[in-house]
Coordinates of C-alpha atoms in Angstrom, one line a residue:
X1 CA -21.8 177.1 53.9
X2 CA -18.1 176.8 53.5
X3 CA -18.1 173.4 51.1
X4 CA -15.8 170.9 52.5
X5 CA -12.2 170.1 50.7
X6 CA -14.2 167.2 48.9
X7 CA -16.4 169.1 47.5
X8 CA -13.9 171.5 46.7
X9 CA -12.6 169.3 44.5
X10 CA -15.6 167.3 42.8
X11 CA -17.9 169.3 41.4
X12 CA -21.1 168.1 40.8
X13 CA -20.5 165.0 43.1
X14 CA -23.0 163.1 45.0
X15 CA -22.9 163.1 48.5
X16 CA -22.0 159.4 48.2
X17 CA -19.2 160.6 46.1
X18 CA -17.6 162.6 47.5
X19 CA -18.1 160.2 50.6
X20 CA -16.0 158.0 47.9
X21 CA -13.3 160.1 47.6
X22 CA -12.7 160.9 51.0
X23 CA -12.3 157.9 52.2
X24 CA -10.4 156.8 49.4
X25 CA -7.5 160.3 50.4
X26 CA -7.7 159.1 53.6
X27 CA -7.5 155.3 54.1
X28 CA -4.3 156.1 50.9
X29 CA -0.8 154.8 52.2
X30 CA 0.9 157.2 50.6
X31 CA 0.9 160.0 52.7
X32 CA -0.8 163.1 51.7
X33 CA -1.9 166.6 52.4
X34 CA -4.0 169.7 50.3
X35 CA -2.0 172.8 50.2
X36 CA -3.2 176.0 49.8
X37 CA -1.4 179.2 47.9
X38 CA -0.7 180.3 51.0
X39 CA 1.6 177.5 51.7
X40 CA -1.0 176.2 54.6
X41 CA -2.1 172.6 54.9
X42 CA -6.1 172.1 54.3
X43 CA -6.6 168.3 55.2
X44 CA -4.1 165.9 56.0
X45 CA -4.8 161.8 55.0
X46 CA -3.7 159.3 58.2
X47 CA -0.9 158.0 56.5
X48 CA 0.6 162.0 56.2
X49 CA -0.5 161.9 60.0
X50 CA 1.7 159.4 61.2
X51 CA 4.6 159.5 59.7
X52 CA 4.9 162.5 61.1
X53 CA 3.3 161.5 64.4
X54 CA 0.6 163.3 65.0
X55 CA -3.5 164.1 64.4
X56 CA -5.0 164.9 61.2
X57 CA -6.6 167.9 61.8
X58 CA -4.0 169.1 64.6
X59 CA -2.4 169.4 60.3
X60 CA -4.3 171.5 59.5
X61 CA -4.0 174.9 58.9
X62 CA 0.2 174.5 59.7
X63 CA 2.1 176.0 57.7
X64 CA 3.3 173.2 54.8
X65 CA 7.1 173.6 54.9
X66 CA 7.5 173.7 58.4
X67 CA 6.3 169.8 58.1
X68 CA 8.4 169.1 55.5
X69 CA 11.5 171.0 56.1
X70 CA 12.0 172.6 52.9
X71 CA 12.9 176.3 53.8
X72 CA 16.3 174.5 54.9
X73 CA 17.6 175.2 51.6
X74 CA 17.3 178.4 49.5
X75 CA 16.9 176.2 45.9
X76 CA 14.5 173.6 47.4
X77 CA 12.2 177.0 49.5
X78 CA 12.0 179.2 46.0
X79 CA 11.1 176.1 43.9
X80 CA 7.8 174.8 46.9
X81 CA 7.2 179.1 46.3
X82 CA 7.0 179.4 42.4
X83 CA 4.4 175.8 42.5
X84 CA 2.5 177.9 45.0
X85 CA 1.8 180.6 42.8
X86 CA 1.9 178.7 39.8
X87 CA 4.7 179.2 37.9
X88 CA 5.8 176.3 38.4
X89 CA 4.0 172.3 37.2
X90 CA 6.2 170.8 39.6
X91 CA 8.9 170.1 43.2
X92 CA 10.2 166.3 44.5
X93 CA 12.8 166.6 46.9
X94 CA 14.9 165.1 49.6
X95 CA 13.9 165.8 53.0
X96 CA 15.6 164.2 56.7
X97 CA 12.4 163.9 58.8
X98 CA 12.8 164.4 62.9
X99 CA 9.9 161.3 64.8
X100 CA 8.4 163.0 67.9
X101 CA 10.3 159.7 68.8
X102 CA 13.3 160.7 68.7
X103 CA 14.2 159.0 65.0
X104 CA 15.0 160.0 61.7
X105 CA 13.0 159.2 59.0
X106 CA 14.5 159.7 55.0
X107 CA 11.3 161.0 52.6
X108 CA 10.9 161.9 49.0
X109 CA 8.5 165.0 48.9
X110 CA 6.3 165.8 45.9
X111 CA 4.0 168.8 45.5
X112 CA 2.1 169.1 42.3
X113 CA -1.4 170.7 41.5
X114 CA -4.5 169.1 42.3
X115 CA -6.5 169.4 38.4
X116 CA -9.9 172.3 38.4
X117 CA -8.3 173.7 42.0
X118 CA -5.8 176.5 43.0
X119 CA -4.3 174.1 45.6
X120 CA -1.5 171.8 44.9
X121 CA -1.3 168.4 46.4
X122 CA 1.1 166.8 48.6
X123 CA 2.7 164.5 49.5
X124 CA 5.1 162.0 51.1
X125 CA 6.9 158.9 51.0
X126 CA 9.4 157.3 53.4
X127 CA 13.0 155.7 51.3
X128 CA 14.2 156.2 55.2
X129 CA 15.3 151.6 53.7
X130 CA 15.9 152.0 50.5
X131 CA 18.2 155.3 52.2
X132 CA 19.6 153.0 54.0
X133 CA 20.2 150.5 50.9
X134 CA 21.4 153.4 49.3
X135 CA 24.3 154.2 51.3
X136 CA 25.3 149.9 52.0
X137 CA 25.6 149.7 48.6
X138 CA 27.7 152.9 48.8
X139 CA 30.0 152.0 52.0
X140 CA 30.4 149.0 49.5
X141 CA 31.4 150.7 46.4
X142 CA 33.4 152.9 48.4
X143 CA 35.5 151.1 50.6
X144 CA 38.4 148.1 50.2
X145 CA 36.6 144.8 50.9
X146 CA 40.1 142.9 51.9
X147 CA 40.4 146.3 54.8
X148 CA 37.8 148.4 55.1
X149 CA 39.5 151.3 55.2
X150 CA 38.4 153.9 52.0
X151 CA 39.7 153.3 48.6
X152 CA 40.5 154.6 45.2
X153 CA 37.7 156.0 44.8
X154 CA 36.1 157.8 47.8
X155 CA 39.8 158.6 48.8
X156 CA 39.8 161.3 45.0
X157 CA 35.9 162.3 46.1
X158 CA 37.2 163.1 49.1
X159 CA 40.8 164.8 48.5
X160 CA 38.4 166.8 45.1
X161 CA 36.4 168.1 47.5
X162 CA 39.0 169.1 49.4
X163 CA 40.5 171.4 47.0
X164 CA 37.3 172.4 45.5
X165 CA 36.4 173.8 49.2
X166 CA 37.8 177.5 50.4
X167 CA 39.2 175.9 54.2
X168 CA 39.9 180.0 54.5
X169 CA 36.3 180.4 54.9
X170 CA 35.7 178.3 57.9
X171 CA 38.9 178.8 59.5
X172 CA 41.3 176.6 57.6
X173 CA 45.5 177.3 56.6
X174 CA 44.8 176.8 52.8
X175 CA 46.8 174.2 52.2
X176 CA 46.6 169.6 52.1
X177 CA 48.8 166.9 53.0
X178 CA 50.1 163.6 51.5
X179 CA 51.9 160.8 52.1
X180 CA 51.6 158.1 49.2
X181 CA 53.5 154.5 50.4
X182 CA 53.9 151.4 48.7
X183 CA 55.3 148.5 50.7
X184 CA 58.4 147.9 50.6
X185 CA 59.1 143.0 50.3
X186 CA 54.6 142.9 50.3
X187 CA 54.7 140.7 46.4
X188 CA 57.7 138.4 48.0
X189 CA 54.7 138.1 50.7
X190 CA 52.8 137.4 48.7
X191 CA 54.2 135.1 46.3
X192 CA 55.5 132.5 48.9
X193 CA 52.4 132.9 51.2
X194 CA 50.3 132.7 48.8
X195 CA 46.8 135.8 49.5
X196 CA 45.0 134.7 52.9
X197 CA 48.6 135.5 54.3
X198 CA 48.5 139.2 51.8
X199 CA 44.9 139.5 52.8
X200 CA 45.9 139.3 56.6
X201 CA 49.0 142.0 56.0
X202 CA 47.1 144.6 55.0
X203 CA 45.0 144.2 56.7
X204 CA 47.3 144.7 59.4
X205 CA 49.4 147.4 58.0
X206 CA 45.9 149.8 57.2
X207 CA 44.9 149.0 60.9
X208 CA 48.5 150.5 62.1
X209 CA 48.4 153.3 59.6
X210 CA 44.7 154.5 61.6
X211 CA 46.7 154.0 64.3
X212 CA 48.8 156.0 63.2
X213 CA 46.4 159.0 61.9
X214 CA 44.7 158.6 65.1
X215 CA 47.6 159.3 67.6
X216 CA 48.8 162.6 65.5
X217 CA 45.4 163.7 66.2
X218 CA 43.7 163.7 62.9
X219 CA 40.8 161.2 63.9
X220 CA 40.0 163.7 66.7
X221 CA 40.0 166.1 64.0
X222 CA 38.0 164.6 60.9
X223 CA 40.7 166.3 58.8
X224 CA 42.5 162.8 57.5
X225 CA 41.3 160.1 55.5
X226 CA 43.6 156.8 55.5
X227 CA 42.4 155.1 52.4
X228 CA 43.6 151.9 50.6
X229 CA 44.7 152.7 46.6
X230 CA 45.0 149.2 45.0
X231 CA 47.6 146.9 45.2
X232 CA 50.2 147.5 48.5
X233 CA 49.1 151.7 48.1
X234 CA 47.4 153.5 50.8
X235 CA 47.4 157.1 51.0
X236 CA 47.1 159.1 54.2
X237 CA 45.3 162.4 53.3
X238 CA 45.3 165.2 55.5
X239 CA 43.1 168.1 55.1
X240 CA 44.4 172.0 57.1
X241 CA 48.2 170.5 56.9
X242 CA 50.1 173.4 59.0
X243 CA 53.1 172.9 56.7
X244 CA 56.2 170.2 55.1
X245 CA 57.9 170.1 59.3
X246 CA 53.5 168.2 60.5
X247 CA 53.4 165.4 57.5
X248 CA 57.5 164.2 57.9
X249 CA 55.9 163.8 61.5
X250 CA 53.6 161.6 60.6
X251 CA 55.9 160.1 57.9
X252 CA 58.3 159.5 60.0
X253 CA 55.7 157.1 62.2
X254 CA 54.6 155.5 59.7
X255 CA 57.1 154.6 59.2
X256 CA 58.7 153.1 61.7
X257 CA 54.8 151.5 62.5
X258 CA 54.9 149.4 59.0
X259 CA 59.0 148.6 60.0
X260 CA 57.4 146.3 62.4
X261 CA 57.7 142.7 62.6
X262 CA 53.9 141.5 62.0
X263 CA 53.0 138.1 63.7
X264 CA 50.8 136.5 62.0
X265 CA 49.9 133.1 60.5
X266 CA 51.9 131.8 63.3
X267 CA 55.1 133.5 61.0
X268 CA 56.7 136.6 62.2
X269 CA 57.3 139.2 59.1
X270 CA 58.8 142.4 57.8
X271 CA 57.8 144.8 55.5
X272 CA 58.7 147.7 54.8
X273 CA 57.5 151.1 52.9
X274 CA 58.7 154.0 51.0
X275 CA 56.6 157.0 50.9
X276 CA 55.9 160.2 49.5
X277 CA 55.4 163.5 50.9
X278 CA 54.1 166.0 49.5
X279 CA 52.8 169.5 51.0
X280 CA 51.2 172.0 48.3
X281 CA 48.6 175.1 49.3
X282 CA 45.0 173.9 47.8
X283 CA 44.4 177.0 45.6
X284 CA 45.9 176.3 41.6
X285 CA 46.5 172.4 43.1
X286 CA 44.9 170.0 41.0
X287 CA 44.1 166.4 42.3
X288 CA 45.8 164.5 39.3
X289 CA 48.7 167.4 40.2
X290 CA 48.9 166.5 43.8
X291 CA 48.8 162.9 43.0
X292 CA 51.4 163.6 40.0
X293 CA 52.7 165.5 42.4
X294 CA 53.2 162.1 45.6
X295 CA 53.9 159.4 43.0
X296 CA 57.2 161.5 41.3
X297 CA 58.0 161.6 45.5
X298 CA 57.3 158.0 45.7
X299 CA 59.6 157.0 42.9
X300 CA 62.1 158.9 44.5
X301 CA 61.2 156.8 47.3
X302 CA 62.2 154.4 46.2
X303 CA 64.8 154.6 44.0
X304 CA 66.5 155.9 46.3
X305 CA 66.4 152.8 48.5
X306 CA 63.4 151.8 50.2
X307 CA 62.6 152.1 53.3
X308 CA 62.7 156.0 53.1
X309 CA 59.7 158.6 52.7
X310 CA 61.3 162.4 50.7
X311 CA 59.9 165.0 50.1
X312 CA 58.7 166.7 47.0
X313 CA 61.3 168.6 45.7
X314 CA 60.0 171.5 43.0
X315 CA 64.3 172.2 41.5
X316 CA 64.4 167.6 41.2
X317 CA 60.7 167.4 39.4
X318 CA 61.3 170.2 37.2
X319 CA 64.4 168.5 36.2
X320 CA 62.3 165.4 35.6
X321 CA 60.5 167.1 34.1
X322 CA 63.2 168.4 31.6
X323 CA 64.1 165.6 31.1
X324 CA 60.8 163.7 30.3
X325 CA 60.8 167.0 27.7
X326 CA 63.7 166.1 26.3
X327 CA 63.1 162.6 26.0
X328 CA 59.8 162.4 23.8
X329 CA 61.5 164.9 21.2
X330 CA 64.7 163.4 20.5
X331 CA 63.8 160.9 18.3
X332 CA 62.0 163.5 16.2
X333 CA 65.1 166.1 16.6
X334 CA 67.6 163.9 14.8
X335 CA 64.9 164.2 11.2
X336 CA 64.0 167.4 12.1
X337 CA 68.4 168.5 11.5
X338 CA 69.2 169.4 16.0
X339 CA 71.1 168.2 16.2
X340 CA 75.1 169.5 14.8
X341 CA 78.9 168.0 15.8
X342 CA 81.8 170.3 16.6
X343 CA 85.3 168.7 17.0
X344 CA 87.8 169.2 19.5
X345 CA 92.1 168.0 18.4
X346 CA 94.0 165.7 20.2
X347 CA 97.5 166.6 19.2
X348 CA 101.1 164.9 18.7
X349 CA 102.3 166.1 22.7
X350 CA 106.1 166.1 20.3
X351 CA 105.2 168.3 17.8
X352 CA 102.2 170.0 18.4
X353 CA 100.6 169.3 14.8
X354 CA 97.0 167.8 14.9
X355 CA 97.2 164.0 14.5
X356 CA 92.4 163.6 14.7
X357 CA 89.9 165.0 16.6
X358 CA 86.8 164.0 18.5
X359 CA 83.0 164.9 16.9
X360 CA 81.0 166.3 19.8
X361 CA 77.1 166.2 20.0
X362 CA 75.3 169.3 20.3
X363 CA 71.7 169.1 20.8
X364 CA 70.4 172.8 19.2
X365 CA 66.9 172.4 20.7
X366 CA 64.0 174.5 20.3
X367 CA 63.5 175.8 23.8
X368 CA 66.3 174.9 26.7
X369 CA 69.0 176.2 23.7
X370 CA 72.7 174.2 22.8
X371 CA 73.1 171.5 24.5
X372 CA 76.0 169.8 24.9
X373 CA 76.6 165.6 26.0
X374 CA 75.8 165.0 29.2
X375 CA 72.4 166.3 29.5
X376 CA 70.7 163.6 26.7
X377 CA 72.8 161.6 26.2
X378 CA 72.3 158.9 28.8
X379 CA 68.1 159.9 28.0
X380 CA 69.3 158.0 25.1
X381 CA 71.0 155.0 26.1
X382 CA 68.5 154.4 28.5
X383 CA 65.1 155.2 26.0
X384 CA 67.3 153.6 22.6
X385 CA 67.3 156.8 20.2
X386 CA 71.0 156.8 20.9
X387 CA 71.4 153.6 17.9
X388 CA 69.8 156.8 15.1
X389 CA 71.3 159.2 16.8
X390 CA 75.1 158.2 17.4
X391 CA 73.9 156.3 12.7
X392 CA 73.8 160.4 12.6
X393 CA 77.2 160.7 14.5
X394 CA 78.5 158.6 13.0
X395 CA 77.7 159.1 8.8
X396 CA 78.2 163.3 9.5
X397 CA 81.9 162.7 11.4
X398 CA 82.8 160.2 8.7
X399 CA 81.9 162.9 5.9
X400 CA 83.8 165.7 7.4
X401 CA 86.5 163.8 8.3
X402 CA 86.9 163.1 3.9
X403 CA 85.7 166.3 2.8
X404 CA 89.2 166.6 4.5
X405 CA 91.3 164.4 3.9
X406 CA 90.5 166.0 -0.5
X407 CA 90.2 169.4 0.6
X408 CA 93.4 170.1 2.6
X409 CA 95.7 167.4 3.4
X410 CA 99.1 167.9 1.5
X411 CA 100.6 164.2 -0.5
X412 CA 102.8 163.9 1.6
X413 CA 101.1 164.4 5.2
X414 CA 99.4 162.2 7.8
X415 CA 95.6 162.7 7.0
X416 CA 93.8 163.7 10.0
X417 CA 91.3 160.9 11.8
X418 CA 88.1 160.8 13.2
X419 CA 87.0 159.2 16.6
X420 CA 83.6 159.1 17.9
X421 CA 82.3 157.9 20.4
X422 CA 79.7 154.6 21.3
X423 CA 77.9 153.8 23.2
X424 CA 77.6 150.2 24.8
X425 CA 73.7 150.1 23.5
X426 CA 74.9 150.7 19.5
X427 CA 76.5 147.8 20.2
X428 CA 73.9 145.1 21.0
X429 CA 71.1 147.3 19.7
X430 CA 72.2 147.4 16.5
X431 CA 74.2 145.9 13.5
X432 CA 77.5 148.7 14.3
X433 CA 79.8 146.3 11.8
X434 CA 77.1 147.2 9.2
X435 CA 76.7 150.5 10.0
X436 CA 80.4 151.6 10.3
X437 CA 81.1 149.5 6.9
X438 CA 78.9 151.1 5.4
X439 CA 79.0 154.3 6.5
X440 CA 82.3 154.2 4.8
X441 CA 82.0 153.1 1.6
X442 CA 78.7 155.2 1.9
X443 CA 81.4 158.1 2.3
X444 CA 85.3 156.8 0.6
X445 CA 86.4 157.7 4.2
X446 CA 89.3 155.1 5.0
X447 CA 89.0 152.5 8.1
X448 CA 92.1 153.6 9.3
X449 CA 91.0 157.3 9.7
X450 CA 87.7 156.6 11.6
X451 CA 88.3 155.7 16.7
X452 CA 86.1 154.4 18.5
X453 CA 85.9 155.5 21.7
X454 CA 83.9 153.3 23.9
X455 CA 84.0 153.6 27.9
X456 CA 86.3 151.4 30.2
X457 CA 83.6 150.2 32.2
X458 CA 81.9 148.9 28.5
X459 CA 84.9 147.1 27.2
X460 CA 85.9 145.9 30.2
X461 CA 84.3 142.3 30.3
X462 CA 82.9 141.8 26.8
X463 CA 82.5 139.4 25.5
X464 CA 79.5 137.1 22.7
X465 CA 78.9 139.7 20.9
X466 CA 80.6 142.9 22.1
X467 CA 83.4 141.8 21.8
X468 CA 82.6 139.7 18.2
X469 CA 82.2 142.7 16.6
X470 CA 84.6 145.5 17.9
X471 CA 86.9 142.2 16.6
X472 CA 85.2 143.1 13.8
X473 CA 85.9 146.9 13.6
X474 CA 89.4 146.6 14.3
X475 CA 90.1 143.8 11.5
X476 CA 88.1 145.5 9.7
X477 CA 90.8 148.6 10.1
X478 CA 88.7 150.7 12.8
X479 CA 90.4 152.3 15.3
X480 CA 89.2 150.6 18.9
X481 CA 89.7 153.5 21.7
X482 CA 88.9 152.7 26.0
X483 CA 87.8 156.5 26.9
X484 CA 87.8 157.8 30.6
X485 CA 90.7 155.2 31.3
X486 CA 91.1 154.2 34.8
X487 CA 87.9 155.1 35.8
X488 CA 86.9 151.4 35.8
X489 CA 88.6 148.6 36.0
X490 CA 91.8 149.3 35.0
X491 CA 92.7 145.7 33.6
X492 CA 95.6 146.9 31.8
X493 CA 95.9 141.9 31.0
X494 CA 92.5 141.9 30.0
X495 CA 93.8 144.4 27.2
X496 CA 95.9 142.4 25.3
X497 CA 92.5 140.2 25.1
X498 CA 91.0 142.6 23.4
X499 CA 91.4 144.2 20.2
X500 CA 91.9 148.2 21.7
X501 CA 94.7 150.2 19.9
X502 CA 94.5 153.5 22.5
X503 CA 93.9 154.6 25.6
X504 CA 92.1 157.4 26.8
X505 CA 93.0 158.4 29.9
X506 CA 90.9 160.1 32.5
X507 CA 91.4 163.2 33.3
X508 CA 91.1 162.7 36.9
X509 CA 94.9 161.9 36.3
X510 CA 95.7 164.6 34.2
X511 CA 94.7 167.6 37.0
X512 CA 96.7 165.8 39.6
X513 CA 99.9 166.8 36.8
X514 CA 99.1 170.4 37.1
X515 CA 100.7 172.9 39.9
X516 CA 98.0 175.4 41.7
X517 CA 99.4 178.2 43.1
X518 CA 100.4 177.7 46.7
X519 CA 100.7 174.0 46.9
X520 CA 102.7 171.3 46.0
X521 CA 102.8 168.3 42.6
X522 CA 102.2 164.9 43.8
X523 CA 104.6 162.5 43.6
X524 CA 102.0 159.6 43.2
X525 CA 99.8 160.8 39.7
X526 CA 103.2 161.9 37.7
X527 CA 104.0 157.7 39.8
X528 CA 100.4 156.2 38.6
X529 CA 99.9 158.1 35.3
X530 CA 104.1 157.3 33.9
X531 CA 104.1 153.1 35.0
X532 CA 100.0 153.0 33.1
X533 CA 101.4 154.5 29.7
X534 CA 104.5 152.2 29.9
X535 CA 102.2 149.9 30.6
X536 CA 100.5 150.8 27.7
X537 CA 103.3 150.9 25.6
X538 CA 104.4 147.6 26.4
X539 CA 100.7 146.6 25.2
X540 CA 101.0 148.1 21.7
X541 CA 98.2 150.6 23.0
X542 CA 99.7 154.6 22.5
X543 CA 98.0 157.1 25.2
X544 CA 96.0 160.2 25.3
X545 CA 95.2 162.7 27.9
X546 CA 91.7 164.1 28.0
X547 CA 91.1 167.5 30.1
X548 CA 95.0 168.9 28.7
X549 CA 94.5 172.2 30.0
X550 CA 98.6 174.4 30.8
X551 CA 101.4 173.7 29.4
X552 CA 103.3 172.7 32.4
X553 CA 101.0 169.9 33.0
X554 CA 101.2 169.0 28.5
X555 CA 105.4 169.5 29.4
X556 CA 104.5 165.9 32.5
X557 CA 103.1 164.8 29.8
X558 CA 105.6 164.5 27.4
X559 CA 107.9 163.9 29.5
X560 CA 106.1 160.4 30.4
X561 CA 105.5 158.9 27.4
X562 CA 102.2 160.4 26.6
X563 CA 102.4 159.9 22.6
X564 CA 99.1 163.0 22.4
X565 CA 96.8 165.5 24.1
X566 CA 93.7 167.2 24.6
X567 CA 92.1 169.8 26.1
X568 CA 91.6 174.0 26.5
X569 CA 95.1 173.7 25.7
X570 CA 94.5 173.6 22.3
X571 CA 90.9 174.1 21.4
X572 CA 87.7 173.8 22.8
X573 CA 85.0 172.0 20.6
X574 CA 84.3 174.4 17.7
X575 CA 83.7 174.1 14.2
X576 CA 84.4 172.1 11.3
X577 CA 85.9 175.3 10.0
X578 CA 87.9 175.9 12.9
X579 CA 89.6 172.0 12.8
X580 CA 90.3 173.0 8.6
X581 CA 92.4 176.0 9.8
X582 CA 94.4 173.9 12.9
X583 CA 95.1 171.6 9.7
X584 CA 96.2 174.4 7.8
X585 CA 98.5 175.4 10.2
X586 CA 99.8 172.1 11.3
X587 CA 100.7 173.3 14.4
X588 CA 98.1 174.1 17.2
X589 CA 100.1 176.9 19.4
X590 CA 98.6 176.4 23.5
X591 CA 96.1 178.7 24.0
X592 CA 97.0 182.3 25.1
X593 CA 96.3 182.8 29.1
X594 CA 97.5 178.8 29.2
X595 CA 100.9 178.6 31.9

């Protein structure tokens, strides 16, 4: 006669002991079954039968894998077979089972060897309550408590999943879109009406954003996510995007929805939104990269005036990246000696003699080549490196001017002065007067041979420290020139109260003096310049015309009384050696091809 299951596991035991073991197995609260090497149930206890909604005897000879859904995943199925064959000691997995009455339950399934037998023991624990608790905790962790929207953590989880999955495999577009928005004016609401009203406003905004996504059809497809990333920042993620027009339409609807007034706490509140829109192929795009693009584009929207949406522009971003690269390498570049000076002559319009030169800095960048000042001076002013760079330019220019004075000047000649551009930040953030005095003493250059150029907008309205610095420099003997005159305040009366000795007319005035073939000059141009020159002379100032390109321009400027000229008619900015040749020749001949 075939031994019972209990006798198979506990040979040599008495009948009483076997009955006790059998009773313990059947009475156990943990659902269990004994499974043979073929995967068939040999014995099942009452707890397992109750869990599965069946009778214990009906489970015998059934496939254990079918009872607890072990064949649903290839990896789990292979591990199960390895346990049956004795090649793997244990298997533990989580399965979701369907009860005959229709409800689902989460279970933890464990298989392990039965000591002294070739069979395995299957145990099934109901973990539905634990899973529900975990799900509730995860929901709290992944959702914003104020708006109930997905939070930053869930947003990035969903974004990463969308980028990693192959959209093409399920008939998708292989593209992804993102509207990243920030509320304009929210801080004012929070500060004046309190966080309670601010939270209600955020909740109302969240509802409108969700409605916009639903109206666009994303809610029905499940291919969208509206999330609050923190503060007053929200994101609308669009999976399987069909192109920028789709995202632009969504951005327009969001902008309109947010701009509608909110009636909260008995008040009508108005805010707007700035939105950065990015639409990319999922292939080759990372979550970090996409968010950087979105953040940059949101910044553009705010910088362009707020209450608008802006589409990511690769060219504009490349320009930003270039600026960033230049900014990060600007300070070290001064120490590495990557800068050099070229000089453009300032020529007496009556005699053609070189009276002075303007020092123009160039950056020999190892990656971007030779850069002119318009590519990096603005960056240097923003990050403060203009002070260090300005000191280097001033020292180098003064040293070169002193060298020309010693090597080239004749006893009866007036030495050539050097003109150096100075940024407003150099006046505010450094001891400009001290720097100039130190460099003049170090190089031996006479103060009268140094001219400092400041823009008109920087000089006009100067008070306090800037005005004191300019006055101290003038008292020292240094000439102060206003660069690009005529583009700013043009307040000649105010000039009489400033220690200014030179006006440099902006090139826009000088270009009006140029006769173009088939056109007639505007007499008003000459009248305006002549009036400016006469007023400057009455104030004791000399006048230099910039951007002189033709002999005709030079003749007209000379006729209205302009003192010196600067421009391509005489020379572009050149190396110090070429300037030395011009000084040696005493006069500068107009360049060939300049009528």
